[in-house]
Amino acid sequence: MTPSAAAAPSVTFKAQRITGPRPPKSGIDHNVVALGTVRLAMSAKQTAYVVSALRANAATVRTMVDNEVRCTWPGGSKNLVMGQNVYAGTGKDPRWEDIWVVTKFLLHPGVATTATCTAYARVASLYSQPSSVMIAGGSLRFADTSVANAANGKPLEYDMPYGDLPVDAKRRTLRQPALPVTAAPSGFRELSAFGDVDFQVCQRGVACDKNGSTTAKFTLIVNQWDSKGTHLCHSDATTSVTKTVPYWVHHAVVPLYKPHFKVSTAAGCAPKFSVYVRVDWLRGQPGAVQGTAVGLPDRRGSTTTHRSAMSHAYIVPA
């Protein structure tokens, strides 16, 4: 759908079939299709919570499907992309043939402005011939337009920088993405913590068994600290999932969510928090956590490119 001049604070994606170009001899060739746009007038101190959910299925052959959201305002922008490969719609492996990809993050322009956010499907064939995939539904919305900030006036969030971080038989544990110890204003009773990982099967330049898979455990760790941020006073590690990802899926979205983390007011506890995802490699092929993507074409055939964050962690106070 074409972004309108007067977009609502939420938009539903229309069902449509999108063509994926075959892999080029060099570089990146993605079909980049705008799905919908939302806008929000924001104050300099305001932080909003952006959520884009995309359903993809009925691919003709294995196809990469990314759910990218790009937010812009005069003089600034923020981009985030999450995605994975969807299998051909044969009915043989439904969990990889019909997928939801959710891209969500905190938006804080830091100036009084109107932010415009557009969701895009980035699609590419993984075979020698073009593919097509059905975008079966989804939506883009501001799930919250007034998220509390850290004591420094910025969101409680962290985006991994460029670079994929390996986790394998030699490096069995990785603690990323990781929001460092950050002070929040006093008075919050509880937090919701998030850690969204784009997990890659095999590492670039590393030999892999294409018939294999990677199994890893992902645990969201939420911590509260003392006033100096040096001694842990309260922690939660109850949110955990184990994933086995086949080589041909290549990269899979692993979202983690801990609601209602109770803020302790016990002696020695301060409103200082950190959150990270502990990734424990268990078996199979080498894996990696994906950092910020670079060199993404703005649209198909475009010579202009941009960066989009991928794996990230953030906190929403309440």
mmCIF file of C-alpha atoms in Angstrom:
data_model
loop_
_atom_site.group_PDB
_atom_site.id
_atom_site.type_symbol
_atom_site.label_atom_id
_atom_site.label_comp_id
_atom_site.label_asym_id
_atom_site.label_seq_id
_atom_site.Cartn_x
_atom_site.Cartn_y
_atom_site.Cartn_z
ATOM 1 C CA MET A 1 0.000 0.000 0.000
ATOM 2 C CA THR A 2 1.180 3.518 -0.732
ATOM 3 C CA PRO A 3 1.808 5.705 2.345
ATOM 4 C CA SER A 4 -0.847 8.418 2.526
ATOM 5 C CA ALA A 5 -0.409 12.067 3.374
ATOM 6 C CA ALA A 6 -2.620 11.765 6.451
ATOM 7 C CA ALA A 7 -1.784 8.409 7.993
ATOM 8 C CA ALA A 8 -3.624 7.184 11.095
ATOM 9 C CA PRO A 9 -1.863 6.087 14.330
ATOM 10 C CA SER A 10 -2.413 2.476 13.226
ATOM 11 C CA VAL A 11 -2.799 0.727 9.889
ATOM 12 C CA THR A 12 -3.676 -2.815 8.807
ATOM 13 C CA PHE A 13 -1.701 -4.414 5.981
ATOM 14 C CA LYS A 14 -3.690 -5.598 2.984
ATOM 15 C CA ALA A 15 -3.076 -9.165 1.815
ATOM 16 C CA GLN A 16 -0.856 -9.182 -1.248
ATOM 17 C CA ARG A 17 1.587 -11.399 -3.088
ATOM 18 C CA ILE A 18 5.109 -10.010 -3.417
ATOM 19 C CA THR A 19 7.789 -11.145 -5.860
ATOM 20 C CA GLY A 20 11.268 -11.948 -4.603
ATOM 21 C CA PRO A 21 14.163 -11.348 -7.036
ATOM 22 C CA ARG A 22 16.662 -14.146 -7.459
ATOM 23 C CA PRO A 23 20.109 -13.760 -5.835
ATOM 24 C CA PRO A 24 22.347 -11.342 -7.768
ATOM 25 C CA LYS A 25 25.932 -12.168 -8.726
ATOM 26 C CA SER A 26 27.055 -9.511 -6.253
ATOM 27 C CA GLY A 27 25.525 -7.044 -3.836
ATOM 28 C CA ILE A 28 21.957 -6.999 -2.512
ATOM 29 C CA ASP A 29 18.736 -7.248 -4.512
ATOM 30 C CA HIS A 30 15.624 -6.979 -2.338
ATOM 31 C CA ASN A 31 12.111 -6.170 -3.417
ATOM 32 C CA VAL A 32 11.141 -3.445 -0.932
ATOM 33 C CA VAL A 33 7.383 -2.927 -0.658
ATOM 34 C CA ALA A 34 5.746 -0.339 1.611
ATOM 35 C CA LEU A 35 2.908 -1.913 3.612
ATOM 36 C CA GLY A 36 1.607 1.025 5.610
ATOM 37 C CA THR A 37 2.469 4.302 7.342
ATOM 38 C CA VAL A 38 1.632 5.872 10.700
ATOM 39 C CA ARG A 39 2.431 9.348 12.012
ATOM 40 C CA LEU A 40 2.638 10.874 15.471
ATOM 41 C CA ALA A 41 3.183 14.442 16.636
ATOM 42 C CA MET A 42 5.695 14.192 19.491
ATOM 43 C CA SER A 43 7.207 16.491 22.110
ATOM 44 C CA ALA A 44 10.953 16.680 22.712
ATOM 45 C CA LYS A 45 10.633 14.444 25.796
ATOM 46 C CA GLN A 46 8.179 11.944 24.366
ATOM 47 C CA THR A 47 8.939 8.277 23.669
ATOM 48 C CA ALA A 48 6.567 6.032 21.717
ATOM 49 C CA TYR A 49 6.387 2.253 21.357
ATOM 50 C CA VAL A 50 6.210 1.125 17.719
ATOM 51 C CA VAL A 51 4.981 -2.377 16.822
ATOM 52 C CA SER A 52 4.805 -3.930 13.344
ATOM 53 C CA ALA A 53 3.526 -7.503 12.932
ATOM 54 C CA LEU A 54 3.730 -9.227 9.554
ATOM 55 C CA ARG A 55 2.422 -12.651 8.517
ATOM 56 C CA ALA A 56 4.019 -14.395 5.527
ATOM 57 C CA ASN A 57 3.147 -17.736 3.919
ATOM 58 C CA ALA A 58 2.433 -19.583 0.649
ATOM 59 C CA ALA A 59 5.916 -18.996 -0.776
ATOM 60 C CA THR A 60 6.598 -20.604 -4.143
ATOM 61 C CA VAL A 61 10.179 -21.449 -3.096
ATOM 62 C CA ARG A 62 12.234 -20.644 0.002
ATOM 63 C CA THR A 63 12.189 -16.864 0.368
ATOM 64 C CA MET A 64 13.697 -14.277 2.695
ATOM 65 C CA VAL A 65 11.061 -12.100 4.360
ATOM 66 C CA ASP A 66 12.080 -9.122 6.494
ATOM 67 C CA ASN A 67 9.746 -6.819 8.395
ATOM 68 C CA GLU A 68 11.488 -3.438 8.395
ATOM 69 C CA VAL A 69 10.200 -0.244 10.010
ATOM 70 C CA ARG A 70 11.767 3.088 9.110
ATOM 71 C CA CYS A 71 10.811 6.147 11.138
ATOM 72 C CA THR A 72 11.839 9.610 9.967
ATOM 73 C CA TRP A 73 11.453 13.224 11.053
ATOM 74 C CA PRO A 74 13.175 16.412 9.896
ATOM 75 C CA GLY A 75 16.856 15.887 10.639
ATOM 76 C CA GLY A 76 16.613 12.356 12.025
ATOM 77 C CA SER A 77 15.578 8.734 11.615
ATOM 78 C CA LYS A 78 15.437 5.346 13.317
ATOM 79 C CA ASN A 79 15.242 1.998 11.531
ATOM 80 C CA LEU A 80 14.838 -1.576 12.750
ATOM 81 C CA VAL A 81 14.513 -4.808 10.773
ATOM 82 C CA MET A 82 13.744 -8.378 11.839
ATOM 83 C CA GLY A 83 13.261 -11.356 9.564
ATOM 84 C CA GLN A 84 13.808 -14.949 8.583
ATOM 85 C CA ASN A 85 13.433 -17.294 5.635
ATOM 86 C CA VAL A 86 10.027 -18.810 4.916
ATOM 87 C CA TYR A 87 9.824 -22.281 3.356
ATOM 88 C CA ALA A 88 7.790 -23.055 0.253
ATOM 89 C CA GLY A 89 4.129 -23.624 1.093
ATOM 90 C CA THR A 90 4.020 -27.394 0.675
ATOM 91 C CA GLY A 91 2.476 -28.305 4.035
ATOM 92 C CA LYS A 92 5.463 -30.491 4.950
ATOM 93 C CA ASP A 93 6.846 -28.138 7.630
ATOM 94 C CA PRO A 94 4.111 -25.671 8.667
ATOM 95 C CA ARG A 95 6.144 -23.930 11.417
ATOM 96 C CA TRP A 96 8.581 -22.587 8.802
ATOM 97 C CA GLU A 97 6.007 -22.165 5.994
ATOM 98 C CA ASP A 98 3.615 -19.798 7.797
ATOM 99 C CA ILE A 99 5.415 -17.254 9.967
ATOM 100 C CA TRP A 100 4.849 -14.067 11.912
ATOM 101 C CA VAL A 101 7.684 -11.561 12.074
ATOM 102 C CA VAL A 102 7.249 -8.848 14.698
ATOM 103 C CA THR A 103 9.426 -5.726 14.713
ATOM 104 C CA LYS A 104 9.042 -3.516 17.795
ATOM 105 C CA PHE A 105 11.093 -0.764 19.391
ATOM 106 C CA LEU A 106 11.070 2.530 21.283
ATOM 107 C CA LEU A 107 11.036 5.756 19.275
ATOM 108 C CA HIS A 108 12.475 8.962 20.760
ATOM 109 C CA PRO A 109 13.314 11.753 18.284
ATOM 110 C CA GLY A 110 14.418 14.044 21.131
ATOM 111 C CA VAL A 111 12.880 17.109 19.502
ATOM 112 C CA ALA A 112 9.352 18.418 19.052
ATOM 113 C CA THR A 113 8.390 16.986 15.672
ATOM 114 C CA THR A 114 6.080 14.696 13.745
ATOM 115 C CA ALA A 115 7.512 11.209 13.302
ATOM 116 C CA THR A 116 6.513 9.225 10.215
ATOM 117 C CA CYS A 117 6.958 5.458 10.400
ATOM 118 C CA THR A 118 6.564 3.120 7.424
ATOM 119 C CA ALA A 119 6.625 -0.679 7.495
ATOM 120 C CA TYR A 120 8.245 -2.456 4.561
ATOM 121 C CA ALA A 121 8.437 -6.060 3.460
ATOM 122 C CA ARG A 122 11.949 -6.835 2.194
ATOM 123 C CA VAL A 123 11.690 -9.950 0.023
ATOM 124 C CA ALA A 124 14.262 -11.974 -1.922
ATOM 125 C CA SER A 125 14.296 -15.424 -3.523
ATOM 126 C CA LEU A 126 16.855 -17.902 -2.232
ATOM 127 C CA TYR A 127 16.751 -20.001 -5.396
ATOM 128 C CA SER A 128 18.078 -19.402 -8.893
ATOM 129 C CA GLN A 129 14.604 -18.384 -10.063
ATOM 130 C CA PRO A 130 12.397 -15.552 -8.742
ATOM 131 C CA SER A 131 9.964 -16.395 -5.985
ATOM 132 C CA SER A 132 6.760 -14.995 -4.611
ATOM 133 C CA VAL A 133 5.319 -14.972 -1.106
ATOM 134 C CA MET A 134 1.972 -13.970 0.353
ATOM 135 C CA ILE A 135 1.932 -11.175 2.897
ATOM 136 C CA ALA A 136 -1.207 -12.562 4.503
ATOM 137 C CA GLY A 137 -1.800 -9.784 6.997
ATOM 138 C CA GLY A 138 -0.414 -7.698 9.794
ATOM 139 C CA SER A 139 -0.394 -4.174 11.120
ATOM 140 C CA LEU A 140 1.748 -1.196 12.142
ATOM 141 C CA ARG A 141 0.788 0.854 15.178
ATOM 142 C CA PHE A 142 1.892 3.011 18.054
ATOM 143 C CA ALA A 143 1.194 0.564 20.883
ATOM 144 C CA ASP A 144 1.980 3.278 23.448
ATOM 145 C CA THR A 145 2.558 6.969 22.795
ATOM 146 C CA SER A 146 3.905 7.832 26.257
ATOM 147 C CA VAL A 147 6.628 5.463 27.472
ATOM 148 C CA ALA A 148 8.601 6.579 30.536
ATOM 149 C CA ASN A 149 12.257 7.396 29.911
ATOM 150 C CA ALA A 150 15.419 6.779 31.902
ATOM 151 C CA ALA A 151 16.628 9.414 34.365
ATOM 152 C CA ASN A 152 18.732 10.959 31.570
ATOM 153 C CA GLY A 153 15.586 11.580 29.499
ATOM 154 C CA LYS A 154 16.387 8.876 26.949
ATOM 155 C CA PRO A 155 14.659 5.510 26.449
ATOM 156 C CA LEU A 156 15.779 2.452 28.395
ATOM 157 C CA GLU A 157 16.982 0.639 25.285
ATOM 158 C CA TYR A 158 20.022 -0.800 23.511
ATOM 159 C CA ASP A 159 20.560 -1.751 19.846
ATOM 160 C CA MET A 160 23.451 -4.039 18.966
ATOM 161 C CA PRO A 161 25.912 -2.278 16.646
ATOM 162 C CA TYR A 162 27.123 -3.645 13.319
ATOM 163 C CA GLY A 163 28.690 -7.088 13.489
ATOM 164 C CA ASP A 164 27.458 -10.639 14.077
ATOM 165 C CA LEU A 165 28.606 -12.209 17.360
ATOM 166 C CA PRO A 166 29.372 -15.948 17.228
ATOM 167 C CA VAL A 167 28.141 -18.557 19.678
ATOM 168 C CA ASP A 168 29.379 -22.099 19.121
ATOM 169 C CA ALA A 169 31.307 -25.020 20.602
ATOM 170 C CA LYS A 170 34.236 -22.713 21.466
ATOM 171 C CA ARG A 171 32.183 -19.721 22.619
ATOM 172 C CA ARG A 172 29.238 -21.438 24.256
ATOM 173 C CA THR A 173 27.652 -18.422 25.960
ATOM 174 C CA LEU A 174 26.945 -14.935 24.651
ATOM 175 C CA ARG A 175 25.308 -12.093 26.592
ATOM 176 C CA GLN A 176 23.825 -9.928 23.863
ATOM 177 C CA PRO A 177 21.901 -7.777 23.229
ATOM 178 C CA ALA A 178 22.588 -6.075 26.559
ATOM 179 C CA LEU A 179 21.230 -2.838 28.000
ATOM 180 C CA PRO A 180 23.874 -1.680 30.523
ATOM 181 C CA VAL A 181 23.030 -0.521 34.052
ATOM 182 C CA THR A 182 20.790 2.519 33.575
ATOM 183 C CA ALA A 183 19.094 4.766 36.147
ATOM 184 C CA ALA A 184 15.329 5.246 35.973
ATOM 185 C CA PRO A 185 13.320 7.847 37.868
ATOM 186 C CA SER A 186 12.064 6.639 41.249
ATOM 187 C CA GLY A 187 8.438 5.699 41.770
ATOM 188 C CA PHE A 188 7.999 2.896 39.242
ATOM 189 C CA ARG A 189 6.381 -0.210 40.710
ATOM 190 C CA GLU A 190 7.169 -2.657 37.907
ATOM 191 C CA LEU A 191 8.830 -3.032 34.523
ATOM 192 C CA SER A 192 8.241 -4.901 31.296
ATOM 193 C CA ALA A 193 11.507 -6.086 29.769
ATOM 194 C CA PHE A 194 12.123 -7.175 26.176
ATOM 195 C CA GLY A 195 14.977 -8.867 24.351
ATOM 196 C CA ASP A 196 14.529 -9.494 20.619
ATOM 197 C CA VAL A 197 17.216 -11.584 18.927
ATOM 198 C CA ASP A 198 17.751 -12.255 15.242
ATOM 199 C CA PHE A 199 19.645 -15.551 15.490
ATOM 200 C CA GLN A 200 21.686 -16.735 12.522
ATOM 201 C CA VAL A 201 22.418 -20.371 11.809
ATOM 202 C CA CYS A 202 26.083 -20.690 10.845
ATOM 203 C CA GLN A 203 28.472 -17.780 10.601
ATOM 204 C CA ARG A 204 29.693 -16.005 7.511
ATOM 205 C CA GLY A 205 32.869 -17.621 6.243
ATOM 206 C CA VAL A 206 32.459 -20.729 8.436
ATOM 207 C CA ALA A 207 31.876 -24.176 6.960
ATOM 208 C CA CYS A 208 28.421 -25.531 7.754
ATOM 209 C CA ASP A 209 26.416 -28.683 7.162
ATOM 210 C CA LYS A 210 23.475 -27.607 5.012
ATOM 211 C CA ASN A 211 21.532 -30.602 6.298
ATOM 212 C CA GLY A 212 22.137 -29.546 9.887
ATOM 213 C CA SER A 213 20.704 -27.120 12.410
ATOM 214 C CA THR A 214 21.659 -25.105 15.461
ATOM 215 C CA THR A 215 20.101 -25.520 18.896
ATOM 216 C CA ALA A 216 20.462 -22.711 21.438
ATOM 217 C CA LYS A 217 18.784 -21.607 24.646
ATOM 218 C CA PHE A 218 17.751 -17.962 24.999
ATOM 219 C CA THR A 219 17.184 -16.479 28.470
ATOM 220 C CA LEU A 220 16.111 -12.930 29.265
ATOM 221 C CA ILE A 221 17.903 -11.619 32.371
ATOM 222 C CA VAL A 222 16.410 -8.606 34.178
ATOM 223 C CA ASN A 223 18.476 -7.046 36.988
ATOM 224 C CA GLN A 224 17.997 -4.326 39.590
ATOM 225 C CA TRP A 225 21.075 -2.770 41.242
ATOM 226 C CA ASP A 226 22.199 -0.666 44.185
ATOM 227 C CA SER A 227 22.690 3.095 43.884
ATOM 228 C CA LYS A 228 26.255 2.689 42.567
ATOM 229 C CA GLY A 229 25.255 0.083 40.013
ATOM 230 C CA THR A 230 27.838 -2.364 41.324
ATOM 231 C CA HIS A 231 25.862 -4.772 43.515
ATOM 232 C CA LEU A 232 22.911 -6.800 42.303
ATOM 233 C CA CYS A 233 19.875 -6.641 44.592
ATOM 234 C CA HIS A 234 17.067 -8.237 42.560
ATOM 235 C CA SER A 235 17.057 -10.437 39.443
ATOM 236 C CA ASP A 236 14.780 -12.517 37.230
ATOM 237 C CA ALA A 237 15.752 -15.218 34.717
ATOM 238 C CA THR A 238 12.439 -17.043 34.341
ATOM 239 C CA THR A 239 11.847 -16.128 30.686
ATOM 240 C CA SER A 240 13.579 -18.720 28.544
ATOM 241 C CA VAL A 241 13.111 -20.641 25.305
ATOM 242 C CA THR A 242 15.141 -23.288 23.455
ATOM 243 C CA LYS A 243 15.138 -23.111 19.653
ATOM 244 C CA THR A 244 16.368 -25.517 17.002
ATOM 245 C CA VAL A 245 16.789 -23.634 13.744
ATOM 246 C CA PRO A 246 17.542 -25.494 10.459
ATOM 247 C CA TYR A 247 20.304 -24.290 8.184
ATOM 248 C CA TRP A 248 17.850 -23.331 5.429
ATOM 249 C CA VAL A 249 15.877 -21.030 7.728
ATOM 250 C CA HIS A 250 19.244 -19.242 8.073
ATOM 251 C CA HIS A 251 18.111 -16.632 10.606
ATOM 252 C CA ALA A 252 15.156 -16.719 12.959
ATOM 253 C CA VAL A 253 13.501 -14.138 15.177
ATOM 254 C CA VAL A 254 13.559 -15.024 18.885
ATOM 255 C CA PRO A 255 11.427 -12.561 20.901
ATOM 256 C CA LEU A 256 11.629 -12.634 24.713
ATOM 257 C CA TYR A 257 9.272 -10.782 27.054
ATOM 258 C CA LYS A 258 9.190 -10.469 30.849
ATOM 259 C CA PRO A 259 6.117 -8.551 32.084
ATOM 260 C CA HIS A 260 5.525 -7.365 35.634
ATOM 261 C CA PHE A 261 9.089 -7.383 36.943
ATOM 262 C CA LYS A 262 8.477 -6.001 40.426
ATOM 263 C CA VAL A 263 10.718 -3.100 41.397
ATOM 264 C CA SER A 264 12.198 -3.772 44.823
ATOM 265 C CA THR A 265 12.180 -1.041 47.467
ATOM 266 C CA ALA A 266 14.266 -3.086 49.899
ATOM 267 C CA ALA A 267 17.290 -1.534 51.571
ATOM 268 C CA GLY A 268 20.207 -1.404 49.146
ATOM 269 C CA CYS A 269 18.010 -1.409 46.041
ATOM 270 C CA ALA A 270 17.899 1.633 43.756
ATOM 271 C CA PRO A 271 15.971 2.384 40.549
ATOM 272 C CA LYS A 272 18.861 1.154 38.408
ATOM 273 C CA PHE A 273 18.254 -1.636 35.930
ATOM 274 C CA SER A 274 19.896 -3.706 33.236
ATOM 275 C CA VAL A 275 18.603 -6.351 30.863
ATOM 276 C CA TYR A 276 20.293 -8.773 28.498
ATOM 277 C CA VAL A 277 19.737 -11.996 26.579
ATOM 278 C CA ARG A 278 21.971 -14.917 27.514
ATOM 279 C CA VAL A 279 22.408 -17.162 24.483
ATOM 280 C CA ASP A 280 23.699 -20.648 25.326
ATOM 281 C CA TRP A 281 24.832 -22.756 22.372
ATOM 282 C CA LEU A 282 23.756 -26.359 22.982
ATOM 283 C CA ARG A 283 24.555 -28.375 19.878
ATOM 284 C CA GLY A 284 24.709 -28.503 16.098
ATOM 285 C CA GLN A 285 26.160 -25.954 13.718
ATOM 286 C CA PRO A 286 27.797 -22.667 14.793
ATOM 287 C CA GLY A 287 25.415 -19.785 15.364
ATOM 288 C CA ALA A 288 25.536 -16.005 15.709
ATOM 289 C CA VAL A 289 23.482 -13.108 17.035
ATOM 290 C CA GLN A 290 22.984 -10.511 14.327
ATOM 291 C CA GLY A 291 23.856 -6.869 14.924
ATOM 292 C CA THR A 292 22.870 -3.821 12.885
ATOM 293 C CA ALA A 293 22.415 -4.474 9.158
ATOM 294 C CA VAL A 294 24.297 -2.112 6.824
ATOM 295 C CA GLY A 295 24.077 -1.288 3.140
ATOM 296 C CA LEU A 296 20.348 -1.977 2.799
ATOM 297 C CA PRO A 297 18.992 -0.436 -0.419
ATOM 298 C CA ASP A 298 16.279 2.128 0.281
ATOM 299 C CA ARG A 299 14.189 0.496 -2.423
ATOM 300 C CA ARG A 300 14.807 -2.011 -5.211
ATOM 301 C CA GLY A 301 17.489 -0.758 -7.572
ATOM 302 C CA SER A 302 18.288 2.199 -5.329
ATOM 303 C CA THR A 303 21.873 3.473 -5.104
ATOM 304 C CA THR A 304 21.092 5.000 -1.703
ATOM 305 C CA THR A 305 21.338 2.705 1.306
ATOM 306 C CA HIS A 306 20.776 2.810 5.049
ATOM 307 C CA ARG A 307 21.393 0.935 8.290
ATOM 308 C CA SER A 308 18.747 -0.870 10.327
ATOM 309 C CA ALA A 309 19.213 -2.173 13.855
ATOM 310 C CA MET A 310 18.374 -5.828 14.494
ATOM 311 C CA SER A 311 18.923 -7.546 17.860
ATOM 312 C CA HIS A 312 17.987 -5.203 20.703
ATOM 313 C CA ALA A 313 16.833 -4.984 24.328
ATOM 314 C CA TYR A 314 14.634 -2.441 26.073
ATOM 315 C CA ILE A 315 12.551 -1.715 29.176
ATOM 316 C CA VAL A 316 9.073 -0.196 29.485
ATOM 317 C CA PRO A 317 8.496 1.086 33.069
ATOM 318 C CA ALA A 318 5.068 1.161 34.697
#
